[in-house]
């Protein structure tokens, strides 16, 4: 007997992709009492996408644009609530130091967001940077902005906590199940999965670097390499008691960042500047040339930190042309796109999840989504 639409399992919403955005969205929707199915072709946390790498930066004085500040403040509250709910340590506030020329994109942007939103921050000249943080080196014309609440999110524990809480809240999560497509109808959407079709009122696409294969909204995928360095013998000045998280504009609009040593080495990477790829074609092996560029920048910023390479990883940025997010609806609202991306989206997951849940429920989000309209 042929399967009919009436025979298919029904959910209020299917969330495709269980990286950090999808996992947080499944959790938020379950909290709101919806029947949620979350699916992922892999078994997160894994190292193939953009939700791995041990740590992610969280900061409020957002150099990219002040519009992100209320969103990240909401996200802070969400991470702290999830810590209490799951009993997991997810956030380490190390302080964050932004270094660069006073007229550069980084410093001007940080000061603009801090002023617009009255954020706690301290402007440091070069001498004060060296006095407070003798392990750091700066260029002659550098200044710094110190943000006390910046720090590190623990990437895999954050993702595991979202998945744990989503299951506890009633969400059905299936890994090893791939999205194959969908058929949007007037009042529902048939979601075609590798395990068979299901029916839902809404489908959320939180596929990260796999999203461009399903929707054409002007996304590019970029290969990024990250390295952990074991500081030289006897050099213990790079732990989070002595150095903060550091972002440095080392050339116009070019950023390198480094985390303090949490016991597994100093993590350092260049923000953007990777090659365009796809999840299927990307070279997942960090190459010597990748490491040499990062090593040179780290040594200029934290002399003595770039010792033996303790570990390395490749991750993927999913970028829009303007590097803002891509969040909105398609196909008469049946499809919700959730691409909080361009290499700075992880920290926002709890807040973006609330926005996506509002779209699923046809509510007006409390944040202005006009800058994030897909395909703008």
C-alpha atoms as a printed R data frame, in Angstrom:
    type eleno elety resid chain resno      x      y      z
1   ATOM     1    CA   UNK     A     1  0.000  0.000  0.000
2   ATOM     2    CA   UNK     A     2  1.372  3.447 -0.938
3   ATOM     3    CA   UNK     A     3  2.307  5.838  1.866
4   ATOM     4    CA   UNK     A     4  0.085  8.890  1.990
5   ATOM     5    CA   UNK     A     5  0.643 12.292  3.593
6   ATOM     6    CA   UNK     A     6 -1.695 11.283  6.407
7   ATOM     7    CA   UNK     A     7  0.585  8.340  7.247
8   ATOM     8    CA   UNK     A     8  3.663 10.475  7.795
9   ATOM     9    CA   UNK     A     9  4.960 11.305 11.263
10  ATOM    10    CA   UNK     A    10  4.076 14.897 12.106
11  ATOM    11    CA   UNK     A    11  6.066 17.490 14.011
12  ATOM    12    CA   UNK     A    12  5.532 21.167 14.648
13  ATOM    13    CA   UNK     A    13  9.035 21.886 13.385
14  ATOM    14    CA   UNK     A    14 12.019 20.054 11.942
15  ATOM    15    CA   UNK     A    15 15.445 21.552 12.645
16  ATOM    16    CA   UNK     A    16 17.971 20.452 10.012
17  ATOM    17    CA   UNK     A    17 21.510 20.708 11.352
18  ATOM    18    CA   UNK     A    18 22.536 20.256 14.980
19  ATOM    19    CA   UNK     A    19 25.594 22.430 15.176
20  ATOM    20    CA   UNK     A    20 25.424 25.162 17.785
21  ATOM    21    CA   UNK     A    21 22.704 27.216 16.050
22  ATOM    22    CA   UNK     A    22 20.490 24.234 15.312
23  ATOM    23    CA   UNK     A    23 20.999 22.656 18.722
24  ATOM    24    CA   UNK     A    24 20.173 25.901 20.534
25  ATOM    25    CA   UNK     A    25 17.119 26.357 18.291
26  ATOM    26    CA   UNK     A    26 15.866 22.821 18.992
27  ATOM    27    CA   UNK     A    27 16.258 23.557 22.698
28  ATOM    28    CA   UNK     A    28 14.375 26.855 22.531
29  ATOM    29    CA   UNK     A    29 11.524 25.364 20.505
30  ATOM    30    CA   UNK     A    30 11.217 22.448 22.920
31  ATOM    31    CA   UNK     A    31 11.099 24.882 25.830
32  ATOM    32    CA   UNK     A    32  8.149 26.547 24.131
33  ATOM    33    CA   UNK     A    33  6.276 23.260 24.059
34  ATOM    34    CA   UNK     A    34  6.562 22.489 20.352
35  ATOM    35    CA   UNK     A    35  6.986 18.983 18.941
36  ATOM    36    CA   UNK     A    36 10.535 19.194 17.608
37  ATOM    37    CA   UNK     A    37 12.562 16.872 15.424
38  ATOM    38    CA   UNK     A    38 16.245 17.749 15.111
39  ATOM    39    CA   UNK     A    39 18.356 15.903 12.541
40  ATOM    40    CA   UNK     A    40 21.990 15.897 11.542
41  ATOM    41    CA   UNK     A    41 23.819 13.841  8.937
42  ATOM    42    CA   UNK     A    42 26.729 13.494 11.363
43  ATOM    43    CA   UNK     A    43 26.939 12.936 15.083
44  ATOM    44    CA   UNK     A    44 27.674 16.254 16.786
45  ATOM    45    CA   UNK     A    45 29.908 17.390 18.246
46  ATOM    46    CA   UNK     A    46 32.201 16.591 15.332
47  ATOM    47    CA   UNK     A    47 35.096 18.287 13.585
48  ATOM    48    CA   UNK     A    48 33.694 18.732 10.081
49  ATOM    49    CA   UNK     A    49 31.799 22.016 10.402
50  ATOM    50    CA   UNK     A    50 32.000 25.166 12.509
51  ATOM    51    CA   UNK     A    51 31.032 24.193 16.067
52  ATOM    52    CA   UNK     A    52 34.269 22.589 17.242
53  ATOM    53    CA   UNK     A    53 37.719 23.794 18.239
54  ATOM    54    CA   UNK     A    54 37.452 23.802 22.075
55  ATOM    55    CA   UNK     A    55 36.850 27.534 22.515
56  ATOM    56    CA   UNK     A    56 34.929 30.410 20.949
57  ATOM    57    CA   UNK     A    57 35.241 34.124 21.675
58  ATOM    58    CA   UNK     A    58 32.422 35.942 23.426
59  ATOM    59    CA   UNK     A    59 32.586 39.747 23.710
60  ATOM    60    CA   UNK     A    60 30.182 42.663 24.003
61  ATOM    61    CA   UNK     A    61 32.090 45.660 22.584
62  ATOM    62    CA   UNK     A    62 31.355 44.445 19.099
63  ATOM    63    CA   UNK     A    63 33.672 46.017 16.523
64  ATOM    64    CA   UNK     A    64 31.640 44.634 13.628
65  ATOM    65    CA   UNK     A    65 28.599 46.838 14.398
66  ATOM    66    CA   UNK     A    66 26.747 48.145 17.489
67  ATOM    67    CA   UNK     A    67 23.542 46.406 16.328
68  ATOM    68    CA   UNK     A    68 24.987 43.130 17.656
69  ATOM    69    CA   UNK     A    69 25.413 44.350 21.229
70  ATOM    70    CA   UNK     A    70 21.844 43.759 22.480
71  ATOM    71    CA   UNK     A    71 21.873 40.373 20.772
72  ATOM    72    CA   UNK     A    72 25.111 39.270 22.432
73  ATOM    73    CA   UNK     A    73 23.936 40.600 25.809
74  ATOM    74    CA   UNK     A    74 20.896 38.375 25.475
75  ATOM    75    CA   UNK     A    75 23.198 35.500 24.535
76  ATOM    76    CA   UNK     A    76 25.297 35.991 27.691
77  ATOM    77    CA   UNK     A    77 22.154 35.544 29.764
78  ATOM    78    CA   UNK     A    78 21.285 32.431 27.780
79  ATOM    79    CA   UNK     A    79 24.684 30.796 28.316
80  ATOM    80    CA   UNK     A    80 24.607 31.493 32.039
81  ATOM    81    CA   UNK     A    81 21.090 30.058 32.280
82  ATOM    82    CA   UNK     A    82 22.208 26.945 30.406
83  ATOM    83    CA   UNK     A    83 25.124 26.534 32.824
84  ATOM    84    CA   UNK     A    84 22.673 26.551 35.726
85  ATOM    85    CA   UNK     A    85 20.276 24.186 33.957
86  ATOM    86    CA   UNK     A    86 22.841 21.566 32.974
87  ATOM    87    CA   UNK     A    87 25.463 21.967 35.699
88  ATOM    88    CA   UNK     A    88 28.180 22.361 33.054
89  ATOM    89    CA   UNK     A    89 30.907 25.006 32.974
90  ATOM    90    CA   UNK     A    90 30.472 26.771 29.614
91  ATOM    91    CA   UNK     A    91 31.870 30.314 29.918
92  ATOM    92    CA   UNK     A    92 35.213 31.638 31.168
93  ATOM    93    CA   UNK     A    93 35.463 35.425 31.481
94  ATOM    94    CA   UNK     A    94 39.138 36.179 30.859
95  ATOM    95    CA   UNK     A    95 38.758 39.776 29.768
96  ATOM    96    CA   UNK     A    96 39.413 40.755 26.192
97  ATOM    97    CA   UNK     A    97 42.062 43.118 24.869
98  ATOM    98    CA   UNK     A    98 41.599 44.657 21.425
99  ATOM    99    CA   UNK     A    99 44.871 45.992 19.994
100 ATOM   100    CA   UNK     A   100 45.437 48.093 16.901
101 ATOM   101    CA   UNK     A   101 45.962 51.575 15.506
102 ATOM   102    CA   UNK     A   102 43.570 54.154 16.988
103 ATOM   103    CA   UNK     A   103 42.042 54.885 13.569
104 ATOM   104    CA   UNK     A   104 41.775 51.224 12.591
105 ATOM   105    CA   UNK     A   105 38.593 49.236 11.995
106 ATOM   106    CA   UNK     A   106 38.981 47.215 15.205
107 ATOM   107    CA   UNK     A   107 39.576 49.999 17.730
108 ATOM   108    CA   UNK     A   108 37.115 52.453 16.172
109 ATOM   109    CA   UNK     A   109 34.447 49.742 16.037
110 ATOM   110    CA   UNK     A   110 34.988 48.605 19.614
111 ATOM   111    CA   UNK     A   111 34.833 52.170 20.935
112 ATOM   112    CA   UNK     A   112 31.706 52.909 18.916
113 ATOM   113    CA   UNK     A   113 29.836 49.902 20.335
114 ATOM   114    CA   UNK     A   114 31.093 50.610 23.842
115 ATOM   115    CA   UNK     A   115 29.936 54.231 23.649
116 ATOM   116    CA   UNK     A   116 26.574 53.490 22.035
117 ATOM   117    CA   UNK     A   117 25.703 50.884 24.667
118 ATOM   118    CA   UNK     A   118 27.577 52.297 27.691
119 ATOM   119    CA   UNK     A   119 29.739 49.194 28.067
120 ATOM   120    CA   UNK     A   120 32.446 48.867 30.680
121 ATOM   121    CA   UNK     A   121 35.805 49.291 28.927
122 ATOM   122    CA   UNK     A   122 39.216 50.904 29.392
123 ATOM   123    CA   UNK     A   123 41.285 52.608 26.707
124 ATOM   124    CA   UNK     A   124 45.011 51.831 27.120
125 ATOM   125    CA   UNK     A   125 48.009 53.416 25.478
126 ATOM   126    CA   UNK     A   126 51.005 51.325 24.473
127 ATOM   127    CA   UNK     A   127 52.853 51.891 27.759
128 ATOM   128    CA   UNK     A   128 49.817 50.865 29.817
129 ATOM   129    CA   UNK     A   129 49.348 47.690 27.747
130 ATOM   130    CA   UNK     A   130 52.960 46.718 28.452
131 ATOM   131    CA   UNK     A   131 52.623 47.581 32.146
132 ATOM   132    CA   UNK     A   132 49.460 45.541 32.667
133 ATOM   133    CA   UNK     A   133 50.370 42.681 30.335
134 ATOM   134    CA   UNK     A   134 54.158 42.369 30.070
135 ATOM   135    CA   UNK     A   135 53.824 39.150 28.049
136 ATOM   136    CA   UNK     A   136 52.301 41.102 25.143
137 ATOM   137    CA   UNK     A   137 54.090 43.102 22.452
138 ATOM   138    CA   UNK     A   138 52.634 45.995 20.465
139 ATOM   139    CA   UNK     A   139 53.540 48.215 17.537
140 ATOM   140    CA   UNK     A   140 54.587 51.814 18.186
141 ATOM   141    CA   UNK     A   141 51.209 53.250 17.171
142 ATOM   142    CA   UNK     A   142 49.022 50.604 18.825
143 ATOM   143    CA   UNK     A   143 46.456 51.310 21.510
144 ATOM   144    CA   UNK     A   144 44.256 48.855 23.344
145 ATOM   145    CA   UNK     A   145 40.677 48.584 24.559
146 ATOM   146    CA   UNK     A   146 40.181 46.253 27.496
147 ATOM   147    CA   UNK     A   147 36.732 44.725 27.912
148 ATOM   148    CA   UNK     A   148 36.401 42.930 31.274
149 ATOM   149    CA   UNK     A   149 33.479 40.641 30.384
150 ATOM   150    CA   UNK     A   150 34.968 39.163 27.224
151 ATOM   151    CA   UNK     A   151 36.137 35.573 27.354
152 ATOM   152    CA   UNK     A   152 35.832 32.060 26.056
153 ATOM   153    CA   UNK     A   153 32.914 29.744 25.483
154 ATOM   154    CA   UNK     A   154 33.855 26.069 25.681
155 ATOM   155    CA   UNK     A   155 32.671 24.959 22.261
156 ATOM   156    CA   UNK     A   156 31.994 21.240 22.551
157 ATOM   157    CA   UNK     A   157 30.536 21.464 26.087
158 ATOM   158    CA   UNK     A   158 28.239 24.277 24.885
159 ATOM   159    CA   UNK     A   159 26.956 22.111 22.047
160 ATOM   160    CA   UNK     A   160 26.609 19.044 24.253
161 ATOM   161    CA   UNK     A   161 24.708 21.085 26.840
162 ATOM   162    CA   UNK     A   162 22.243 22.350 24.209
163 ATOM   163    CA   UNK     A   163 21.637 18.830 22.928
164 ATOM   164    CA   UNK     A   164 21.285 17.442 26.445
165 ATOM   165    CA   UNK     A   165 18.784 20.117 27.455
166 ATOM   166    CA   UNK     A   166 16.836 19.800 24.187
167 ATOM   167    CA   UNK     A   167 16.367 16.064 24.727
168 ATOM   168    CA   UNK     A   168 15.401 16.639 28.347
169 ATOM   169    CA   UNK     A   169 12.850 19.195 27.143
170 ATOM   170    CA   UNK     A   170 11.178 16.689 24.835
171 ATOM   171    CA   UNK     A   171 12.882 17.257 21.475
172 ATOM   172    CA   UNK     A   172 13.472 14.200 19.301
173 ATOM   173    CA   UNK     A   173 17.055 14.287 18.007
174 ATOM   174    CA   UNK     A   174 18.243 11.917 15.301
175 ATOM   175    CA   UNK     A   175 21.858 11.828 14.186
176 ATOM   176    CA   UNK     A   176 23.122 10.058 11.093
177 ATOM   177    CA   UNK     A   177 20.009 11.342  9.288
178 ATOM   178    CA   UNK     A   178 20.520 13.682  6.337
179 ATOM   179    CA   UNK     A   179 18.203 16.301  4.851
180 ATOM   180    CA   UNK     A   180 17.524 15.498  1.195
181 ATOM   181    CA   UNK     A   181 15.027 18.247  0.406
182 ATOM   182    CA   UNK     A   182 11.500 19.413  1.106
183 ATOM   183    CA   UNK     A   183  8.169 20.179 -0.506
184 ATOM   184    CA   UNK     A   184  6.499 23.274  0.900
185 ATOM   185    CA   UNK     A   185  2.705 23.205  0.951
186 ATOM   186    CA   UNK     A   186  0.101 25.733  1.987
187 ATOM   187    CA   UNK     A   187 -0.162 24.661  5.616
188 ATOM   188    CA   UNK     A   188  2.804 22.325  6.070
189 ATOM   189    CA   UNK     A   189  6.074 21.150  4.606
190 ATOM   190    CA   UNK     A   190  7.013 17.620  3.660
191 ATOM   191    CA   UNK     A   191 10.616 17.119  4.778
192 ATOM   192    CA   UNK     A   192 12.540 14.508  2.800
193 ATOM   193    CA   UNK     A   193 15.096 12.737  4.982
194 ATOM   194    CA   UNK     A   194 17.492  9.891  4.310
195 ATOM   195    CA   UNK     A   195 15.439  7.897  6.835
196 ATOM   196    CA   UNK     A   196 12.102  8.725  5.151
197 ATOM   197    CA   UNK     A   197  9.711 11.660  4.899
198 ATOM   198    CA   UNK     A   198  8.085 13.518  7.786
199 ATOM   199    CA   UNK     A   199  5.541 16.341  7.874
200 ATOM   200    CA   UNK     A   200  5.996 19.562  9.814
201 ATOM   201    CA   UNK     A   201  4.488 22.986 10.079
202 ATOM   202    CA   UNK     A   202  7.942 24.579  9.679
203 ATOM   203    CA   UNK     A   203 11.428 23.559  8.611
204 ATOM   204    CA   UNK     A   204 14.472 25.351 10.070
205 ATOM   205    CA   UNK     A   205 17.645 25.236  7.977
206 ATOM   206    CA   UNK     A   206 20.602 25.480 10.369
207 ATOM   207    CA   UNK     A   207 23.048 23.628  8.153
208 ATOM   208    CA   UNK     A   208 26.104 25.849  8.466
209 ATOM   209    CA   UNK     A   209 28.533 25.224  5.579
210 ATOM   210    CA   UNK     A   210 26.136 22.711  4.039
211 ATOM   211    CA   UNK     A   211 23.441 25.391  3.636
212 ATOM   212    CA   UNK     A   212 24.597 26.683  0.195
213 ATOM   213    CA   UNK     A   213 23.787 23.270 -1.280
214 ATOM   214    CA   UNK     A   214 20.106 23.820 -0.405
215 ATOM   215    CA   UNK     A   215 19.418 27.544 -0.811
216 ATOM   216    CA   UNK     A   216 20.965 30.198 -3.026
217 ATOM   217    CA   UNK     A   217 21.286 33.233 -0.761
218 ATOM   218    CA   UNK     A   218 24.791 34.360 -1.613
219 ATOM   219    CA   UNK     A   219 26.828 32.298  0.859
220 ATOM   220    CA   UNK     A   220 30.470 31.279  0.462
221 ATOM   221    CA   UNK     A   221 32.318 28.723  2.561
222 ATOM   222    CA   UNK     A   222 35.840 29.583  3.698
223 ATOM   223    CA   UNK     A   223 38.547 27.274  5.045
224 ATOM   224    CA   UNK     A   224 40.097 28.327  8.356
225 ATOM   225    CA   UNK     A   225 43.026 26.829 10.241
226 ATOM   226    CA   UNK     A   226 43.552 27.026 13.997
227 ATOM   227    CA   UNK     A   227 46.672 26.110 15.990
228 ATOM   228    CA   UNK     A   228 47.502 25.443 19.629
229 ATOM   229    CA   UNK     A   229 51.062 26.223 20.693
230 ATOM   230    CA   UNK     A   230 52.942 24.900 23.683
231 ATOM   231    CA   UNK     A   231 54.948 27.852 25.057
232 ATOM   232    CA   UNK     A   232 58.674 27.417 25.476
233 ATOM   233    CA   UNK     A   233 60.196 25.663 28.532
234 ATOM   234    CA   UNK     A   234 59.788 27.595 31.749
235 ATOM   235    CA   UNK     A   235 57.463 30.149 30.175
236 ATOM   236    CA   UNK     A   236 54.267 30.208 32.207
237 ATOM   237    CA   UNK     A   237 53.174 33.755 31.483
238 ATOM   238    CA   UNK     A   238 50.453 32.943 28.953
239 ATOM   239    CA   UNK     A   239 47.738 31.435 31.142
240 ATOM   240    CA   UNK     A   240 44.475 33.272 31.752
241 ATOM   241    CA   UNK     A   241 45.729 34.707 35.070
242 ATOM   242    CA   UNK     A   242 48.316 36.755 33.187
243 ATOM   243    CA   UNK     A   243 47.004 37.433 29.695
244 ATOM   244    CA   UNK     A   244 43.475 38.035 28.417
245 ATOM   245    CA   UNK     A   245 41.866 37.005 25.180
246 ATOM   246    CA   UNK     A   246 43.542 39.141 22.494
247 ATOM   247    CA   UNK     A   247 42.308 40.430 19.128
248 ATOM   248    CA   UNK     A   248 44.823 42.432 17.110
249 ATOM   249    CA   UNK     A   249 44.417 44.346 13.864
250 ATOM   250    CA   UNK     A   250 47.852 43.591 12.428
251 ATOM   251    CA   UNK     A   251 47.136 45.232  9.043
252 ATOM   252    CA   UNK     A   252 44.154 47.278  7.816
253 ATOM   253    CA   UNK     A   253 40.980 45.205  8.343
254 ATOM   254    CA   UNK     A   254 43.047 42.082  9.077
255 ATOM   255    CA   UNK     A   255 42.581 40.419 12.452
256 ATOM   256    CA   UNK     A   256 44.488 37.750 14.347
257 ATOM   257    CA   UNK     A   257 43.242 36.422 17.683
258 ATOM   258    CA   UNK     A   258 44.698 34.355 20.512
259 ATOM   259    CA   UNK     A   259 43.289 32.685 23.610
260 ATOM   260    CA   UNK     A   260 45.320 32.351 26.795
261 ATOM   261    CA   UNK     A   261 46.657 28.934 27.682
262 ATOM   262    CA   UNK     A   262 43.909 26.998 29.465
263 ATOM   263    CA   UNK     A   263 46.237 24.030 29.897
264 ATOM   264    CA   UNK     A   264 46.234 22.816 26.306
265 ATOM   265    CA   UNK     A   265 48.330 25.561 24.719
266 ATOM   266    CA   UNK     A   266 47.851 29.067 23.357
267 ATOM   267    CA   UNK     A   267 45.211 28.932 20.629
268 ATOM   268    CA   UNK     A   268 45.769 31.303 17.716
269 ATOM   269    CA   UNK     A   269 44.236 31.874 14.286
270 ATOM   270    CA   UNK     A   270 43.761 34.476 11.582
271 ATOM   271    CA   UNK     A   271 40.182 35.720 11.278
272 ATOM   272    CA   UNK     A   272 39.128 35.152  7.631
273 ATOM   273    CA   UNK     A   273 41.706 35.192  4.773
274 ATOM   274    CA   UNK     A   274 41.045 31.505  4.002
275 ATOM   275    CA   UNK     A   275 40.350 29.923  0.626
276 ATOM   276    CA   UNK     A   276 36.807 29.424 -0.683
277 ATOM   277    CA   UNK     A   277 35.767 25.778 -0.648
278 ATOM   278    CA   UNK     A   278 32.872 23.432  0.063
279 ATOM   279    CA   UNK     A   279 32.518 20.891  2.884
280 ATOM   280    CA   UNK     A   280 33.229 18.176  0.310
281 ATOM   281    CA   UNK     A   281 36.270 19.784 -1.352
282 ATOM   282    CA   UNK     A   282 38.000 21.433  1.614
283 ATOM   283    CA   UNK     A   283 41.509 20.375  2.512
284 ATOM   284    CA   UNK     A   284 41.013 19.258  6.109
285 ATOM   285    CA   UNK     A   285 44.727 18.938  6.820
286 ATOM   286    CA   UNK     A   286 46.459 22.008  8.288
287 ATOM   287    CA   UNK     A   287 49.469 22.708  6.071
288 ATOM   288    CA   UNK     A   288 52.935 24.051  6.997
289 ATOM   289    CA   UNK     A   289 52.244 27.335  5.197
290 ATOM   290    CA   UNK     A   290 49.072 27.781  7.265
291 ATOM   291    CA   UNK     A   291 51.014 27.283 10.461
292 ATOM   292    CA   UNK     A   292 53.908 29.549  9.514
293 ATOM   293    CA   UNK     A   293 51.618 32.553  8.940
294 ATOM   294    CA   UNK     A   294 49.912 32.068 12.305
295 ATOM   295    CA   UNK     A   295 53.224 31.468 14.085
296 ATOM   296    CA   UNK     A   296 54.700 34.737 12.812
297 ATOM   297    CA   UNK     A   297 51.686 36.746 13.946
298 ATOM   298    CA   UNK     A   298 51.508 35.074 17.346
299 ATOM   299    CA   UNK     A   299 55.221 35.620 17.973
300 ATOM   300    CA   UNK     A   300 54.811 39.323 17.143
301 ATOM   301    CA   UNK     A   301 51.891 39.577 19.590
302 ATOM   302    CA   UNK     A   302 53.003 37.198 22.382
303 ATOM   303    CA   UNK     A   303 56.777 36.702 22.141
304 ATOM   304    CA   UNK     A   304 57.718 33.241 23.377
305 ATOM   305    CA   UNK     A   305 54.226 31.765 23.015
306 ATOM   306    CA   UNK     A   306 54.759 30.103 19.626
307 ATOM   307    CA   UNK     A   307 56.590 26.988 20.717
308 ATOM   308    CA   UNK     A   308 55.843 23.452 19.602
309 ATOM   309    CA   UNK     A   309 52.542 22.935 17.788
310 ATOM   310    CA   UNK     A   310 50.424 21.001 20.280
311 ATOM   311    CA   UNK     A   311 47.398 20.600 18.021
312 ATOM   312    CA   UNK     A   312 45.747 21.981 14.901
313 ATOM   313    CA   UNK     A   313 42.330 21.960 13.274
314 ATOM   314    CA   UNK     A   314 40.472 23.068 10.171
315 ATOM   315    CA   UNK     A   315 37.054 24.659 10.504
316 ATOM   316    CA   UNK     A   316 34.659 26.325  8.081
317 ATOM   317    CA   UNK     A   317 33.234 29.836  7.973
318 ATOM   318    CA   UNK     A   318 29.959 30.299  6.088
319 ATOM   319    CA   UNK     A   319 30.108 33.896  4.882
320 ATOM   320    CA   UNK     A   320 27.730 36.468  3.509
321 ATOM   321    CA   UNK     A   321 29.150 39.253  1.343
322 ATOM   322    CA   UNK     A   322 28.787 41.844  4.128
323 ATOM   323    CA   UNK     A   323 29.653 39.336  6.886
324 ATOM   324    CA   UNK     A   324 26.401 39.895  8.719
325 ATOM   325    CA   UNK     A   325 24.130 36.974  9.554
326 ATOM   326    CA   UNK     A   326 21.454 35.534  7.291
327 ATOM   327    CA   UNK     A   327 18.233 34.942  9.216
328 ATOM   328    CA   UNK     A   328 14.712 34.996  7.785
329 ATOM   329    CA   UNK     A   329 11.896 33.081  6.149
330 ATOM   330    CA   UNK     A   330 11.215 31.657  2.688
331 ATOM   331    CA   UNK     A   331  8.352 29.938  0.898
332 ATOM   332    CA   UNK     A   332  5.516 31.753  2.661
333 ATOM   333    CA   UNK     A   333  7.169 31.282  6.039
334 ATOM   334    CA   UNK     A   334  7.359 27.502  5.885
335 ATOM   335    CA   UNK     A   335 11.166 27.581  5.714
336 ATOM   336    CA   UNK     A   336 13.280 29.488  8.244
337 ATOM   337    CA   UNK     A   337 16.932 30.108  7.373
338 ATOM   338    CA   UNK     A   338 19.252 30.339 10.380
339 ATOM   339    CA   UNK     A   339 22.782 31.115  9.255
340 ATOM   340    CA   UNK     A   340 24.392 32.940 12.152
341 ATOM   341    CA   UNK     A   341 27.695 32.844 10.483
342 ATOM   342    CA   UNK     A   342 30.608 34.683  8.843
343 ATOM   343    CA   UNK     A   343 32.960 33.427 11.513
344 ATOM   344    CA   UNK     A   344 31.409 35.225 14.485
345 ATOM   345    CA   UNK     A   345 28.103 33.489 15.114
346 ATOM   346    CA   UNK     A   346 28.774 30.846 17.780
347 ATOM   347    CA   UNK     A   347 28.473 33.175 20.758
348 ATOM   348    CA   UNK     A   348 24.995 34.318 19.695
349 ATOM   349    CA   UNK     A   349 23.372 30.881 19.635
350 ATOM   350    CA   UNK     A   350 20.935 31.250 22.576
351 ATOM   351    CA   UNK     A   351 19.730 34.658 21.332
352 ATOM   352    CA   UNK     A   352 19.514 33.616 17.678
353 ATOM   353    CA   UNK     A   353 17.546 30.561 18.794
354 ATOM   354    CA   UNK     A   354 14.936 32.843 20.353
355 ATOM   355    CA   UNK     A   355 14.727 34.875 17.137
356 ATOM   356    CA   UNK     A   356 14.319 31.742 15.022
357 ATOM   357    CA   UNK     A   357 11.692 30.355 17.391
358 ATOM   358    CA   UNK     A   358  9.758 33.623 17.075
359 ATOM   359    CA   UNK     A   359  9.811 33.282 13.275
360 ATOM   360    CA   UNK     A   360  8.639 29.676 13.544
361 ATOM   361    CA   UNK     A   361  5.715 30.848 15.692
362 ATOM   362    CA   UNK     A   362  4.919 33.867 13.497
363 ATOM   363    CA   UNK     A   363  5.896 36.281 16.248
364 ATOM   364    CA   UNK     A   364  7.754 39.542 15.721
365 ATOM   365    CA   UNK     A   365 11.316 39.108 17.052
366 ATOM   366    CA   UNK     A   366 12.512 41.729 19.531
367 ATOM   367    CA   UNK     A   367 15.590 42.400 17.370
368 ATOM   368    CA   UNK     A   368 15.644 44.155 13.996
369 ATOM   369    CA   UNK     A   369 16.255 41.476 11.357
370 ATOM   370    CA   UNK     A   370 16.390 43.826  8.362
371 ATOM   371    CA   UNK     A   371 20.236 43.734  8.214
372 ATOM   372    CA   UNK     A   372 20.100 39.942  8.237
373 ATOM   373    CA   UNK     A   373 17.540 39.347  5.468
374 ATOM   374    CA   UNK     A   374 18.653 36.316  3.399
375 ATOM   375    CA   UNK     A   375 19.746 37.191 -0.118
376 ATOM   376    CA   UNK     A   376 19.841 40.937  0.639
